[in-house]
Short mmCIF file of C-alpha atoms in Angstrom, two decimals:
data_model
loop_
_atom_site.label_atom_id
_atom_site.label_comp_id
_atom_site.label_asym_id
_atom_site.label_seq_id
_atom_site.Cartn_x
_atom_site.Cartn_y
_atom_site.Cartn_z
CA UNK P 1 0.00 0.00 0.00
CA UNK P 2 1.51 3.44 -0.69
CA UNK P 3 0.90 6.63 1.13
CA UNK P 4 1.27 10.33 -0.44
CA UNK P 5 4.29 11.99 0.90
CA UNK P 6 4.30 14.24 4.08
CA UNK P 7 6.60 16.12 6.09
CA UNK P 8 5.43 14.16 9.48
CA UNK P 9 3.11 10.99 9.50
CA UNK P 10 0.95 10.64 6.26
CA UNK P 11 -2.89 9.57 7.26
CA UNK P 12 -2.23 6.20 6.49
CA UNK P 13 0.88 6.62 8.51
CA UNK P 14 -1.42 7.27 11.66
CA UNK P 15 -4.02 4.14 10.74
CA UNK P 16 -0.88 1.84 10.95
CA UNK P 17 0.27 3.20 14.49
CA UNK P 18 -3.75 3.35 15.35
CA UNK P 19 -4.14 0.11 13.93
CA UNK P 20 -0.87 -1.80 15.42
CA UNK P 21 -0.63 0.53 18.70
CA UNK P 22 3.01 -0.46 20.10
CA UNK P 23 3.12 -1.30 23.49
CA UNK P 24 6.60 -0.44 24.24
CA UNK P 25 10.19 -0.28 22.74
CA UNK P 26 12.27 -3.20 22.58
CA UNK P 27 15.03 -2.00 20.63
CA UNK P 28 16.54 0.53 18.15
CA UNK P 29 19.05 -0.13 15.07
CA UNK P 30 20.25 1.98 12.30
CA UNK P 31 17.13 2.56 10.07
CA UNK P 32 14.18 1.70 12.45
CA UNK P 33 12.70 0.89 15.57
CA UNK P 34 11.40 -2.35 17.10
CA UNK P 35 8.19 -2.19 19.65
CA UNK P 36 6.52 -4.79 21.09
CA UNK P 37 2.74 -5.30 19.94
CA UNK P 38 0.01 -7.48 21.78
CA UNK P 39 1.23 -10.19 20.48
CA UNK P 40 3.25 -10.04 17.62
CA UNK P 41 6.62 -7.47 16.96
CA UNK P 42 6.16 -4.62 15.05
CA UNK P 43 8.97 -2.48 13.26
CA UNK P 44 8.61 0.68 12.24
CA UNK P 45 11.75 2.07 9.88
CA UNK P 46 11.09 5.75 10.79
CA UNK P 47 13.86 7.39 8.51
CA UNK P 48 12.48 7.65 5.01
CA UNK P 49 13.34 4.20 3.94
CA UNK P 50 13.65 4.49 0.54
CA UNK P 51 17.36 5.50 1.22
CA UNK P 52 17.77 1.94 2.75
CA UNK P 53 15.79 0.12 0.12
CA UNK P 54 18.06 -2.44 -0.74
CA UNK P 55 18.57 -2.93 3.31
CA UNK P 56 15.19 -3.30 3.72
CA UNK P 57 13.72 -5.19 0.63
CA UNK P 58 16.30 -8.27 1.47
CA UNK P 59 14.97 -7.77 5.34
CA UNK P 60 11.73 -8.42 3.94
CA UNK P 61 12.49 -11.13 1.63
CA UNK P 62 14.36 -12.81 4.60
CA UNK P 63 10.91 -12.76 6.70
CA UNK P 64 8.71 -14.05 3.89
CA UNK P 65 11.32 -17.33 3.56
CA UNK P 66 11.25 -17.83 7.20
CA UNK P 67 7.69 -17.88 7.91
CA UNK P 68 6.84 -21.05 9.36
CA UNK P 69 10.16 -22.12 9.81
CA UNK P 70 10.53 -23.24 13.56
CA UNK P 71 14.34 -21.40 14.42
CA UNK P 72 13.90 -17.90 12.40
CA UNK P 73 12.05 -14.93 12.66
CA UNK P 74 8.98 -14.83 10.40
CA UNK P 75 7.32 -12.15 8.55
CA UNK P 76 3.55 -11.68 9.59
CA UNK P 77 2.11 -8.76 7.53
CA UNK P 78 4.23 -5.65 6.08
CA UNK P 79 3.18 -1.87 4.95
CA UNK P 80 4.61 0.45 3.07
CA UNK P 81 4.15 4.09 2.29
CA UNK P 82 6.16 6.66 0.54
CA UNK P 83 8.02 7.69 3.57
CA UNK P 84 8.11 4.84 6.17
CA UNK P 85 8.25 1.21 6.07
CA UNK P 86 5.74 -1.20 8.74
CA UNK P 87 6.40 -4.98 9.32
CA UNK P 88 5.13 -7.56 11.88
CA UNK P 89 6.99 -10.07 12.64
CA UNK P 90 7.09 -12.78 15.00
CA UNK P 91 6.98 -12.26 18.82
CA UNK P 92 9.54 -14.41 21.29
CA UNK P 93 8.78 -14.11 24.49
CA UNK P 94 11.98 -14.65 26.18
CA UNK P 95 15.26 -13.07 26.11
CA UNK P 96 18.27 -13.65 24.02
CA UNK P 97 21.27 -15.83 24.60
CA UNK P 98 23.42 -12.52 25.91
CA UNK P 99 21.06 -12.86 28.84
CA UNK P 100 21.24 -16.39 29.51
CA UNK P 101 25.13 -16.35 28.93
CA UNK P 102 25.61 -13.40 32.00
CA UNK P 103 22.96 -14.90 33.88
CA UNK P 104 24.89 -18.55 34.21
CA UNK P 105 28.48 -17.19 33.58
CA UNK P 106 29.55 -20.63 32.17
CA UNK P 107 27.03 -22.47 30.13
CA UNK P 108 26.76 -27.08 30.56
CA UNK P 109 27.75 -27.80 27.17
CA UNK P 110 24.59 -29.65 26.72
CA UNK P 111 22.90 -26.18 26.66
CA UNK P 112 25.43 -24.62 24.25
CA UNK P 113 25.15 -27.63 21.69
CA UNK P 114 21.68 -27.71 21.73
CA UNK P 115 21.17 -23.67 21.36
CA UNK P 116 24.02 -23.52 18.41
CA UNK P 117 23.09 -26.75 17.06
CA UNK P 118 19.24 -25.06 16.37
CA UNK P 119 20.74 -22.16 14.90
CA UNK P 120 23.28 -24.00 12.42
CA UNK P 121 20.05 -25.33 11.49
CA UNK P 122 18.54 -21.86 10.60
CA UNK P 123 21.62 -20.74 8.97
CA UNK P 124 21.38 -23.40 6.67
CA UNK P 125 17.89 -22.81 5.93
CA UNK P 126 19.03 -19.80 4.81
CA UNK P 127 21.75 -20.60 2.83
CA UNK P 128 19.78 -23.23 0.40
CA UNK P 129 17.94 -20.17 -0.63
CA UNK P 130 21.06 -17.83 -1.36
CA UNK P 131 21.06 -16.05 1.78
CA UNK P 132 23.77 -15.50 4.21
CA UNK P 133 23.68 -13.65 7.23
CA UNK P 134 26.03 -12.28 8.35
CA UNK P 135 24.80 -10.71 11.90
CA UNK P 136 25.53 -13.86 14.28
CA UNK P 137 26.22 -13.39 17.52
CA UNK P 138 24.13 -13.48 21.34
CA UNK P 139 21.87 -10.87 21.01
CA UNK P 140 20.90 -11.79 18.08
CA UNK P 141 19.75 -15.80 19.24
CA UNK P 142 16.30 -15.45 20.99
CA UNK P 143 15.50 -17.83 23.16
CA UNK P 144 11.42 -18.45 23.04
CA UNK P 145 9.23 -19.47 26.22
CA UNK P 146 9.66 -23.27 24.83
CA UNK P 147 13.06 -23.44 25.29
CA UNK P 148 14.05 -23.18 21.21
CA UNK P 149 15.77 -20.64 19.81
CA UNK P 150 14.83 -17.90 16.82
CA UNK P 151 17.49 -16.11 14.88
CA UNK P 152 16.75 -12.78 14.38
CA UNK P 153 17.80 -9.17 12.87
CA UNK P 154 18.22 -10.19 9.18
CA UNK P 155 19.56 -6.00 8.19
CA UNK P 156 22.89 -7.26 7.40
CA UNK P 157 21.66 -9.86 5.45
CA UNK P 158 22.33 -10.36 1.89
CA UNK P 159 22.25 -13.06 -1.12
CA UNK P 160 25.59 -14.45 -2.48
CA UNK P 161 26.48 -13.30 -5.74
CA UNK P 162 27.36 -15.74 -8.86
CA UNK P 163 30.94 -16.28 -7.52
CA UNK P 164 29.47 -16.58 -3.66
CA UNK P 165 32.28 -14.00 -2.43
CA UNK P 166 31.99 -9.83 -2.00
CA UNK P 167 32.55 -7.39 0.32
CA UNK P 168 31.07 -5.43 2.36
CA UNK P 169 31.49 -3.50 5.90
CA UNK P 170 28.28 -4.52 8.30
CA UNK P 171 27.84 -6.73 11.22
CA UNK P 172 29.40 -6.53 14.58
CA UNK P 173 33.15 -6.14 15.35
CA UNK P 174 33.56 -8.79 18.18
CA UNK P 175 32.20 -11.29 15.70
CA UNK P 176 34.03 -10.83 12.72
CA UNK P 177 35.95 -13.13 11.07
CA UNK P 178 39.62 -12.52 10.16
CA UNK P 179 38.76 -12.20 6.04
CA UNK P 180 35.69 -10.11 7.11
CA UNK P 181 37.76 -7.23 9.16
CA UNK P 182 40.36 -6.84 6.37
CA UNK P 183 38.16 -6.52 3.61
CA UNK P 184 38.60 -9.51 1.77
CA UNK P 185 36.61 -11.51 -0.43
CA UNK P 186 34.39 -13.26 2.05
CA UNK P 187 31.35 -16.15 2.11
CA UNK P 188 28.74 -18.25 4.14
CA UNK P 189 32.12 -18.94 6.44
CA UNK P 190 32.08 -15.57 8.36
CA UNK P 191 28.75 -17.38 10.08
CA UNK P 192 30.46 -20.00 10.98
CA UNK P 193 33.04 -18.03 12.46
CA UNK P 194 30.83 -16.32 14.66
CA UNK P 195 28.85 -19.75 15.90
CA UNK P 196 32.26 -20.77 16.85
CA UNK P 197 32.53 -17.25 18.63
CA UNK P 198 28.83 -17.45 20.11
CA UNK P 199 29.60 -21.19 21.36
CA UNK P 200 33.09 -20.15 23.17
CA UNK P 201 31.48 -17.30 24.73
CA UNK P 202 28.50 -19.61 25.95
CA UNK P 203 31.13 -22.07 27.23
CA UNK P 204 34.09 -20.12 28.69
CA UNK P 205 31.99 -17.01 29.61
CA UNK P 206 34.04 -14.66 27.72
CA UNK P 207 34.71 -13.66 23.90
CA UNK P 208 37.76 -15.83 23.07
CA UNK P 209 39.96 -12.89 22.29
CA UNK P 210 39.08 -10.91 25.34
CA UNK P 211 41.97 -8.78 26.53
CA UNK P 212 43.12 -9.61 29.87
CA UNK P 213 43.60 -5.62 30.88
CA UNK P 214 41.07 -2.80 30.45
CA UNK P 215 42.02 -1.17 27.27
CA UNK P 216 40.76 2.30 25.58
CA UNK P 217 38.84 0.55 22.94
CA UNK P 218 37.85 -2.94 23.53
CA UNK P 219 35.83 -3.73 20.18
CA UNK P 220 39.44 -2.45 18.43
CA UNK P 221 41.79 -4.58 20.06
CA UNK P 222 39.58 -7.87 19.63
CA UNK P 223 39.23 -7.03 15.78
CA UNK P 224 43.39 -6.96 15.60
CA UNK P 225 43.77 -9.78 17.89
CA UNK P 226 41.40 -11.81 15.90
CA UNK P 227 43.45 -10.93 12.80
CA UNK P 228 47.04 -11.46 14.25
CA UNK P 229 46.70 -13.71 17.55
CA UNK P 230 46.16 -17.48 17.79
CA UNK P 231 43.37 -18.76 19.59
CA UNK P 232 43.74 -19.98 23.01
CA UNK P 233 40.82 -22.67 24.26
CA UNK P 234 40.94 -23.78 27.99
CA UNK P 235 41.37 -27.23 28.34
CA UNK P 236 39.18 -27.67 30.64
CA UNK P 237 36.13 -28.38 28.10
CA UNK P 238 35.86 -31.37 27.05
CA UNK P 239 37.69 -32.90 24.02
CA UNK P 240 34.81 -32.81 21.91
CA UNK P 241 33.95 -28.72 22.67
CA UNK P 242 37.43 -28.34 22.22
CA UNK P 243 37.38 -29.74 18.58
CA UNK P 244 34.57 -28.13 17.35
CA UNK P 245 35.67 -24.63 18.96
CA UNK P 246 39.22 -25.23 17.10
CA UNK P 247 37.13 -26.35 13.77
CA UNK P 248 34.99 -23.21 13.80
CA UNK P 249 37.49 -20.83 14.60
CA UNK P 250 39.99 -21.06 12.12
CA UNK P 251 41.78 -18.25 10.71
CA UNK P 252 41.34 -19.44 7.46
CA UNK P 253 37.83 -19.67 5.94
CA UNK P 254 38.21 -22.82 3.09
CA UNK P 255 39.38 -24.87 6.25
CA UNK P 256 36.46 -23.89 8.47
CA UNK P 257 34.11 -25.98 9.71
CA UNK P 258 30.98 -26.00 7.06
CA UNK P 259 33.23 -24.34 4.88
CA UNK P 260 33.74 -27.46 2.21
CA UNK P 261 32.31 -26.76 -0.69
CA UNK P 262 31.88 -30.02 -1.32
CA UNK P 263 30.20 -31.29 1.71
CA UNK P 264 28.72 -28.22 3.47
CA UNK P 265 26.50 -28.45 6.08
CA UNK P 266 26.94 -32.15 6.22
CA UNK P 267 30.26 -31.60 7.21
CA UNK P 268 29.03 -30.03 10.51
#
């Protein structure tokens, strides 16, 4: 549906926030703002979203393939007017795996292999349609009221080109993968990266290349060390977390776990 272009809300503009009256703010991110509605979420990009079209179209597309799927995010109804973008999605009512992980410090590795194991399984859902996403990390797992997880925020999301490698600058810096930080040509395997990332953080209780003294940027010096340092993994997990921590996290991406092009997720 379109709208005719105002300076403030249009009247259909007002219908949608009459219509889908948020109940309160769960979160803000670079083109739009998430509120919580009755019973479903509702996103409203306020900034005038044709100048994040591309962002937003793929967000979309991403919700329409995951409807119905039982570990993503799905799309339940979108609007659109000349200035502002509307879309429901999916509500979970719980809290993400950032919560859970400060909450318990250390997680049983039961927990972690179950959480990552359901959201390999989304990521690959994903990937058979083109789609990589290259956002991964706790905040970003939601943990539902039945104790399975939804992957969520697809706006750094994007399909893989004819040759499956580009570039591009988006996600987050603690969970980007050596090839992904410098720029490089880069695939499916910065995911994979960051799973290995979100499972040592669920284990250990810390990002893997945490520095051991308070520095002036934190986010900086984990980015370097991740491009120059070797990874360290206590040995007190057992050998079987330890294996799949030192599969995940290697530096290079054609020997990562998932990363065979020939075997793929049946590697994993």
């Amino acid at each position: 549906m379109k709208g005719s272009t105002a300076n403030n809300l249009t009247e259909f503009d007002s219908f949608i926030l009459e219509a889908y009256e948020p109940v309160k703010l769960l979160g803000e991110g670079g083109f739009g703002q998430v509120f919580l509605q009755r019973s479903l979420c509702f996103k409203n990009n306020g900034k005038k979203y044709t100048d994040y079209e591309e962002d937003y179209q793929i967000e979309k597309k991403v919700l329409e393939l995951s409807m119905g799927f039982p570990f993503l995010i799905g799309l339940a109804a979108s609007f659109e007017t000349d200035e502002r973008a509307y879309v429901l999605m999916d509500l979970v009512k719980g809290k993400d795996l950032y919560h859970y992980s400060k909450q318990m410090g250390r997680m049983p590795e039961d927990y972690a292999r179950f959480y990552s194991a359901e959201a390999i399984i989304a990521l690959n859902y994903l990937y058979t349609h083109g789609i990589i996403h290259r956002d991964v990390k706790l905040e970003n797992i939601l943990v539902n009221n039945d104790g399975h997880i939804k992957l969520a925020d697809y706006g750094a999301c994007r399909e893989e080109g004819p040759d499956q490698n580009y570039r591009s600058n988006v996600g987050t810096k603690m969970y980007k993968a050596r090839e992904f930080i410098q720029d490089l040509d880069y695939n499916k395997a910065v995911d994979f990266w960051a799973i290995g990332t979100v499972i040592f953080e669920l284990l250990v209780g810390f990002h893997p290349f945490l520095p051991q003294e308070s520095c002036e940027n934190e986010d900086d010096y984990i980015m370097e060390a991740i491009i120059h340092k070797p990874i360290e993994i206590p040995r007190y997990l057992s050998y079987r977390a330890y294996s799949i921590l030192r599969a995940y996290l290697k530096s290079d991406p054609e020997r990562r776990l998932g990363s065979n092009s020939e075997f793929g997720f049946a590697d994993i």
